[in-house]
XYZ file of C-alpha atoms in Angstrom:
473
model
C -17.047 -12.388 16.200
C -13.956 -12.875 15.263
C -12.239 -9.408 12.954
C -9.595 -9.566 10.839
C -6.136 -7.847 12.495
C -6.357 -4.353 11.208
C -2.616 -3.822 11.817
C -1.988 -5.813 8.899
C 1.005 -7.564 10.467
C 3.078 -5.477 12.627
C 6.134 -4.880 10.510
C 4.837 -6.348 6.990
C 4.826 -3.602 5.392
C 8.897 -3.077 6.559
C 9.937 -6.856 5.790
C 8.852 -7.286 2.267
C 10.463 -4.116 1.499
C 13.869 -4.683 3.204
C 16.457 -2.041 2.376
C 19.773 -2.821 0.336
C 22.935 -1.028 1.061
C 23.966 1.761 -1.170
C 26.918 0.434 -2.468
C 25.308 -1.720 -4.879
C 23.220 1.386 -6.242
C 26.492 2.972 -7.121
C 29.097 2.205 -9.745
C 32.256 5.021 -8.560
C 32.449 3.355 -4.782
C 35.893 1.777 -5.790
C 38.724 1.705 -8.323
C 40.739 -0.851 -9.449
C 44.406 -0.224 -8.841
C 47.237 1.629 -6.686
C 47.414 5.159 -8.504
C 43.314 5.089 -9.499
C 42.388 4.402 -6.146
C 44.053 8.191 -5.289
C 42.932 10.123 -8.269
C 38.934 8.964 -8.107
C 39.398 6.737 -11.280
C 39.919 9.836 -13.351
C 42.290 7.759 -15.625
C 40.674 7.480 -19.101
C 42.667 8.969 -20.831
C 46.369 7.291 -19.992
C 46.479 5.210 -17.564
C 49.871 5.262 -17.563
C 50.342 1.713 -15.866
C 48.658 -2.312 -15.869
C 45.068 -0.738 -14.652
C 44.491 0.319 -18.635
C 42.990 -3.242 -18.869
C 40.090 -1.821 -16.756
C 40.156 2.055 -17.252
C 40.889 1.711 -21.218
C 42.163 -1.296 -23.072
C 43.180 0.906 -25.740
C 45.609 2.760 -23.617
C 47.399 -0.661 -22.881
C 49.344 -1.050 -25.800
C 51.094 2.836 -25.079
C 52.048 2.433 -22.067
C 55.918 2.120 -21.456
C 56.519 -0.587 -19.533
C 53.887 -3.334 -17.938
C 54.311 -4.274 -14.268
C 52.224 -6.363 -12.377
C 50.204 -4.743 -9.595
C 48.523 -5.523 -6.192
C 46.576 -3.558 -4.281
C 47.034 -5.996 -1.719
C 45.615 -4.717 1.620
C 42.397 -2.118 1.153
C 40.938 -1.515 4.719
C 37.014 0.083 4.780
C 35.039 1.569 7.083
C 31.654 2.132 7.063
C 28.998 4.014 8.921
C 25.094 4.714 7.911
C 22.930 6.398 10.464
C 19.145 7.342 10.657
C 19.237 9.874 12.012
C 15.974 9.720 14.815
C 14.999 6.332 12.948
C 14.110 5.188 17.064
C 12.012 8.167 17.623
C 13.322 11.737 18.716
C 17.232 12.138 19.955
C 17.398 7.977 18.987
C 18.942 7.534 15.882
C 19.253 3.727 13.835
C 22.612 2.774 12.842
C 24.687 0.532 11.476
C 28.360 -0.145 10.857
C 31.269 -2.157 9.481
C 34.425 -2.755 9.292
C 35.963 -4.609 6.082
C 38.880 -6.099 4.363
C 38.173 -5.572 1.048
C 39.879 -7.905 -1.433
C 42.794 -7.325 -4.007
C 42.951 -5.700 -7.153
C 45.733 -7.993 -9.446
C 46.382 -7.129 -12.904
C 49.627 -8.120 -14.770
C 50.749 -8.447 -18.600
C 50.628 -11.197 -20.624
C 53.704 -10.948 -22.986
C 53.594 -14.145 -25.779
C 56.052 -13.593 -27.996
C 53.550 -14.118 -30.734
C 51.886 -10.657 -30.072
C 53.815 -8.562 -32.571
C 53.096 -5.124 -31.915
C 50.120 -6.489 -30.305
C 49.779 -6.353 -26.052
C 47.744 -8.537 -23.798
C 47.170 -8.192 -20.464
C 44.894 -9.481 -17.634
C 42.751 -7.958 -14.460
C 41.324 -9.533 -11.052
C 39.350 -8.040 -8.898
C 36.248 -7.721 -6.918
C 34.062 -4.938 -9.163
C 30.858 -5.521 -5.636
C 31.362 -6.742 -2.220
C 30.219 -6.137 0.733
C 27.837 -6.984 4.050
C 25.459 -5.630 6.074
C 23.277 -6.654 9.220
C 20.873 -3.748 10.701
C 18.064 -4.411 13.578
C 15.704 -2.529 14.840
C 13.821 -3.180 18.033
C 10.599 -1.438 19.375
C 8.092 -1.139 22.674
C 4.907 -0.006 22.832
C 2.248 0.069 25.572
C -0.845 1.283 25.630
C -4.641 0.145 24.968
C -6.213 -1.848 21.837
C -2.707 -1.477 20.442
C -3.084 -1.580 16.301
C -6.837 -1.632 16.737
C -6.638 -4.777 18.349
C -9.195 -4.912 21.523
C -6.641 -5.794 24.535
C -3.879 -5.564 23.437
C -1.622 -3.728 26.038
C 1.938 -4.595 25.223
C 4.000 -5.327 22.142
C 7.460 -5.912 21.094
C 8.665 -6.664 17.759
C 12.523 -7.137 16.468
C 13.118 -6.742 12.927
C 16.916 -8.076 11.507
C 18.200 -7.584 8.197
C 21.104 -9.149 6.366
C 22.319 -8.296 2.878
C 25.343 -9.061 0.402
C 26.189 -9.199 -2.814
C 29.751 -9.813 -4.007
C 30.746 -9.625 -8.075
C 34.076 -10.763 -9.234
C 35.365 -10.099 -12.468
C 38.061 -11.880 -14.546
C 39.412 -9.944 -18.058
C 42.132 -11.048 -20.235
C 42.717 -7.792 -22.819
C 43.874 -7.220 -25.871
C 45.513 -3.701 -27.398
C 46.763 -2.827 -30.587
C 48.826 0.625 -31.932
C 47.003 1.611 -34.836
C 49.968 4.592 -34.638
C 52.632 5.859 -32.396
C 49.852 8.337 -30.743
C 46.571 5.946 -30.887
C 46.110 2.653 -29.422
C 42.549 0.483 -29.737
C 42.088 -2.472 -27.035
C 39.094 -4.665 -25.781
C 38.450 -6.354 -22.612
C 36.100 -9.012 -22.595
C 35.115 -9.448 -18.013
C 33.726 -13.065 -16.667
C 31.400 -11.323 -14.255
C 30.091 -14.077 -11.525
C 27.718 -12.163 -9.171
C 26.489 -13.606 -5.754
C 23.698 -12.051 -4.090
C 21.700 -12.882 -0.783
C 19.093 -11.498 1.956
C 17.532 -12.553 4.749
C 14.486 -10.890 6.588
C 12.930 -11.653 9.688
C 10.245 -10.105 12.140
C 9.047 -11.057 15.338
C 6.292 -9.474 17.085
C 4.948 -10.714 20.631
C 2.362 -9.033 22.298
C -0.059 -9.633 26.089
C -2.904 -8.152 27.595
C -3.746 -7.611 30.796
C -6.316 -11.061 31.206
C -3.457 -13.564 29.890
C -4.068 -13.202 26.109
C -1.008 -13.304 24.249
C -0.239 -13.017 20.755
C 3.181 -14.194 18.771
C 3.919 -13.530 14.778
C 6.590 -13.882 12.758
C 7.929 -13.313 9.492
C 10.718 -14.828 7.646
C 11.919 -13.744 3.729
C 15.469 -15.027 2.437
C 16.661 -15.183 -1.425
C 20.031 -16.096 -2.784
C 20.872 -15.254 -6.555
C 24.042 -16.803 -8.530
C 24.698 -15.370 -11.643
C 27.385 -15.933 -14.379
C 27.533 -12.990 -17.223
C 29.781 -11.635 -20.216
C 30.525 -8.134 -20.174
C 33.081 -6.272 -22.157
C 35.351 -2.722 -21.582
C 35.932 -1.473 -25.370
C 38.551 1.828 -25.542
C 40.663 3.993 -27.429
C 43.621 6.351 -26.151
C 45.273 9.047 -28.400
C 48.872 10.190 -26.358
C 50.855 13.151 -27.217
C 54.009 14.266 -24.853
C 52.225 16.035 -23.055
C 48.547 15.351 -22.992
C 46.451 12.714 -23.603
C 42.339 11.533 -24.326
C 40.210 8.642 -23.793
C 36.881 7.245 -25.230
C 35.708 4.160 -23.735
C 32.200 2.312 -24.191
C 31.074 -0.937 -21.405
C 28.679 -2.718 -22.461
C 25.325 -4.311 -21.038
C 25.820 -7.864 -19.292
C 25.242 -10.727 -22.047
C 23.745 -14.003 -19.177
C 25.405 -16.958 -19.613
C 23.856 -18.969 -16.303
C 21.697 -17.463 -13.281
C 19.472 -19.549 -10.531
C 18.588 -19.031 -7.192
C 15.770 -19.809 -4.173
C 13.563 -17.811 -2.193
C 11.717 -18.621 0.656
C 8.539 -16.777 2.504
C 7.569 -17.691 5.832
C 4.594 -16.330 8.052
C 2.923 -17.523 10.695
C 0.371 -16.065 13.985
C -0.388 -17.614 17.296
C -2.879 -16.152 19.607
C -5.128 -16.971 22.782
C -7.577 -14.914 24.152
C -7.662 -12.281 21.425
C -11.040 -11.528 19.471
C -9.039 -11.156 15.837
C -8.467 -13.903 13.236
C -5.347 -13.528 11.516
C -3.866 -14.366 7.924
C -3.211 -18.034 6.689
C -0.094 -19.730 7.598
C 2.704 -19.782 4.842
C 5.808 -22.183 4.632
C 6.693 -21.777 1.022
C 10.644 -22.234 -0.426
C 11.515 -22.826 -4.159
C 14.341 -24.014 -5.203
C 16.227 -24.023 -8.633
C 14.430 -20.830 -9.761
C 15.497 -18.408 -12.650
C 18.208 -15.864 -11.954
C 18.793 -12.157 -14.197
C 21.253 -9.658 -13.976
C 21.317 -6.759 -16.283
C 23.942 -3.905 -15.830
C 24.339 -0.855 -17.571
C 25.627 0.245 -20.765
C 28.425 3.381 -19.851
C 30.119 5.568 -21.704
C 33.320 7.667 -20.753
C 35.563 10.070 -21.767
C 38.449 11.438 -20.120
C 42.311 12.920 -20.302
C 44.880 14.325 -19.008
C 47.783 16.823 -19.465
C 51.244 17.615 -18.272
C 51.925 20.902 -16.134
C 55.187 21.428 -15.537
C 55.771 18.755 -12.444
C 51.982 18.504 -11.836
C 49.548 16.140 -14.051
C 45.724 16.681 -13.995
C 44.168 14.120 -14.510
C 39.560 14.233 -15.775
C 37.351 12.042 -16.381
C 33.470 11.521 -16.620
C 31.083 8.411 -17.256
C 27.461 8.223 -18.619
C 25.140 5.137 -17.478
C 22.309 4.076 -18.819
C 18.860 3.449 -17.202
C 18.531 -0.617 -16.527
C 14.528 -1.035 -16.634
C 13.569 -2.858 -13.945
C 13.309 -6.529 -14.558
C 12.655 -9.900 -11.828
C 15.948 -10.904 -10.624
C 14.385 -13.767 -9.376
C 11.174 -15.332 -11.185
C 9.579 -17.272 -9.131
C 5.783 -18.898 -8.999
C 3.226 -17.350 -7.039
C 2.286 -18.943 -3.360
C -1.648 -19.795 -3.659
C -3.379 -19.281 0.113
C -6.745 -18.910 0.606
C -8.710 -16.299 1.576
C -9.138 -12.526 0.082
C -4.954 -12.571 -0.343
C -5.633 -15.405 -3.287
C -2.093 -15.309 -4.359
C 1.083 -13.782 -3.177
C 4.257 -13.104 -5.044
C 7.898 -14.462 -3.847
C 9.359 -12.199 -6.925
C 12.759 -10.557 -6.558
C 13.052 -7.155 -8.479
C 15.827 -4.520 -9.558
C 16.260 -1.788 -11.800
C 18.914 1.370 -11.691
C 17.908 4.858 -13.033
C 20.746 6.852 -15.694
C 23.483 8.998 -14.209
C 26.394 10.438 -15.040
C 29.487 10.307 -12.139
C 32.909 12.528 -12.506
C 36.581 13.058 -11.276
C 39.371 15.433 -11.167
C 42.947 14.565 -10.268
C 46.099 16.069 -9.382
C 49.330 13.753 -9.912
C 52.477 16.090 -8.538
C 56.411 14.837 -8.531
C 58.551 15.830 -5.559
C 61.916 15.133 -6.139
C 62.557 12.503 -8.500
C 61.108 9.998 -6.099
C 58.099 10.798 -5.082
C 54.484 11.369 -5.893
C 52.017 12.807 -4.070
C 48.040 12.735 -5.067
C 44.824 14.678 -4.041
C 41.283 13.609 -6.152
C 37.716 14.463 -6.134
C 34.823 12.214 -7.304
C 31.173 11.601 -7.622
C 29.318 8.579 -6.778
C 25.875 9.175 -7.449
C 23.180 6.939 -6.353
C 21.342 4.845 -9.506
C 18.908 3.314 -6.978
C 15.099 3.354 -8.255
C 11.823 2.366 -6.278
C 11.158 -1.229 -6.926
C 8.566 -3.754 -5.927
C 9.432 -5.668 -2.863
C 12.594 -3.388 -1.916
C 13.139 0.073 -0.640
C 15.578 2.167 -1.319
C 15.545 3.445 1.876
C 19.311 2.680 2.536
C 20.721 3.498 -1.356
C 19.360 7.016 -2.438
C 22.285 8.597 -1.485
C 24.845 10.806 -3.637
C 28.130 10.241 -2.386
C 30.903 12.284 -2.644
C 34.595 11.435 -2.689
C 38.271 12.847 -1.328
C 41.321 10.810 -1.843
C 44.505 11.422 -1.081
C 47.962 9.843 -0.576
C 51.660 9.189 -1.686
C 53.334 6.667 -4.536
C 57.105 6.087 -4.111
C 59.878 3.543 -4.992
C 61.115 0.687 -2.375
C 64.306 -1.129 -4.198
C 62.889 -2.220 -7.211
C 59.075 -2.016 -6.213
C 56.854 0.563 -6.096
C 54.614 1.839 -2.636
C 51.058 2.819 -2.367
C 49.928 4.161 0.721
C 46.327 6.832 0.935
C 42.747 6.954 2.198
C 39.926 7.332 0.948
C 36.904 9.133 2.378
C 33.484 9.708 1.069
C 29.938 10.913 2.603
C 26.819 11.148 1.594
C 23.313 12.569 3.109
C 19.599 13.479 2.443
C 16.159 13.636 3.261
C 13.857 10.735 3.302
C 9.624 10.194 3.848
C 10.459 6.420 2.775
C 10.740 5.134 6.543
C 7.942 6.949 7.295
C 5.212 5.382 4.669
C 6.882 2.113 5.642
C 6.415 2.644 9.352
C 2.561 3.871 8.714
C 1.754 0.982 6.524
C 2.468 -1.214 9.258
C -0.152 0.743 11.793
C 2.882 2.199 13.783
C 3.262 5.943 14.430
C 6.395 7.285 12.678
C 8.649 9.534 14.652
C 8.538 12.570 11.437
C 7.415 12.750 8.514
C 10.422 12.585 6.998
C 14.637 10.954 8.322
C 17.810 11.973 7.418
C 20.292 9.256 6.329
C 24.038 10.221 6.536
C 26.720 7.557 5.199
C 30.264 7.634 5.543
C 33.240 5.390 4.083
C 36.861 5.958 5.140
C 39.138 3.525 3.097
C 42.323 3.202 3.574
C 44.738 1.866 0.671
C 47.948 -0.031 0.876
C 49.365 -1.286 -2.906
C 52.716 -2.566 -4.573
C 53.475 -2.511 -8.672
C 56.478 -5.055 -8.971
C 59.071 -4.904 -11.537
C 57.905 -7.800 -12.550
C 57.058 -8.598 -16.909
C 58.733 -4.561 -17.565
C 58.733 -4.556 -21.529
C 58.892 -1.454 -22.947
C 59.127 -1.266 -26.895
C 58.891 1.194 -29.587
C 55.351 1.335 -29.485
C 56.191 3.493 -26.186
C 54.963 7.135 -27.370
C 56.303 8.736 -24.226
C 59.698 8.634 -21.905
C 59.504 6.683 -18.879
C 60.244 9.583 -16.602
C 56.527 11.205 -17.558
C 54.710 7.351 -17.222
C 56.783 5.996 -13.790
C 58.233 6.950 -10.840
C 62.386 6.029 -11.657
C-alpha cells in the first residue's frame, strides 16, 4: 500500500516562502546627491544645491546657484549572515559588491520662467541583485517518515532582484524672498524578479531512489507616477522645510509567473503530489508605494551647519503584486495559487548631520540616520532577511578642484535581530531546525565619489543667502 510523503515535499515551504533582500523594505538606504550621502539625507530644510529637486522642491527657487551634479561612483559592499543557519557553528552567509548607478541632476534655465525655477533629476531609487544558496545532507533511518529512506541531499537556490528608476522635473516659485514652494512629478519604472529552485535526492540501501524538484519564478514590470511637494522657509542662519511624497498612481503593469514541481521515485512505497508545469505570461501587475511626510531644518552655528530631518511613512495594505490564475490540480490540493503579494508597515526615520568649514575651501561632514524596515509578514513570502532595522554613520570631505567640487566619503550601515522565521520554515519541511531562534546580521559599506560641475550657474535676486553660506568658494 502506498502512502503520501509525510515530509510534504522537502523544502517546499522554504521555497514558496522565499526571502527578499533587505533593501526592498527600507526607504532610506540610499541618498541622492553628493552632500546628501554625507548628511544622511537630512536636507529637507535647505538642501542648498540641486538635490532640492528630490529632497524639497520648494527650496529649489531659494538656492543661490544651481549646478549640474553627478554622483558618479558609488561602490557598495553588502554582507548578510544568518548565525548558525547551517547548524551549530555554521553560518549561512551571502555577500556582494556592487557599483551603484549615478545620480544626475541639474537646472533647466528656460528664459520664460520669470521668477520661477525648474530642474531635473535622474536617479536609481532601488537597485540590488542577490543570490542565496543552501545545501544539506542527511543520513539515518526512515528520513522524513519515508520507510527505507537512508540518504538525502537537498539544494536550494534563490535569486532576487529589484531595480527602480525615477525621472523627475521640478517647478518652484518664490512666494517671498524667504519662502518657496515647489513640486517634482516623478515617473517611476520598476522591474522585479525572483527565481527559487529546490532539488532533493534520496536513496535507500536496497537501491531505491527518489528525485524531487520544485521551481518558482516571477517577473514584474511596472510604471507609476508620483510627486514630491515641498515648502521651504529660509532665514540667513536657519531654515525649515516640509515635504509630502504622494502614493504612486499606476500607469502600466505586467508580469509573468511560473511554477513547476515533479517527483520521480523507484522502490519506495509512497505517493508524491501531482506533477505541475504551469507558466502564465501577461499577468496583471500592480505596485503601491506609501504616502510620506517629511520635516526638517538646519541652523548655522559659527563655522558649522547642523542639519536634522525626519520622515513618516504610512502603511501599504497587503495587495497582489501579481494576480495570476489559480492552478487546478487533482487530489486533496484541488487548487494551487501562484499569486505574489506585497505590503509594508508604517515607520518613522530620522537623520542628524553636521557640515563644518575648515578654512575657505574644505568642508567636513559627519552624520547618523536610521533606516528602519517596513517589512510585513506576507502570504507566500518570507521577511526573514528584510526585518532588520539598519543604522547608518556617514563621513567625508567636499572640496573644490578648479571650477568643480569633489565629494569623497563613506557610509556604513549595520543591523541585527533574532528571528524564529527560519526555524518555522524548516519545521514545515520536516527538517530539524538548528535552534529555536537565529540571529540575522546585516552590514553595508558604501564608498561615494561625486562631482558638482560649475555649469548652469544662475544666481539671481530670489536668493536669500550670501553664496558664502551656500557653497564652497
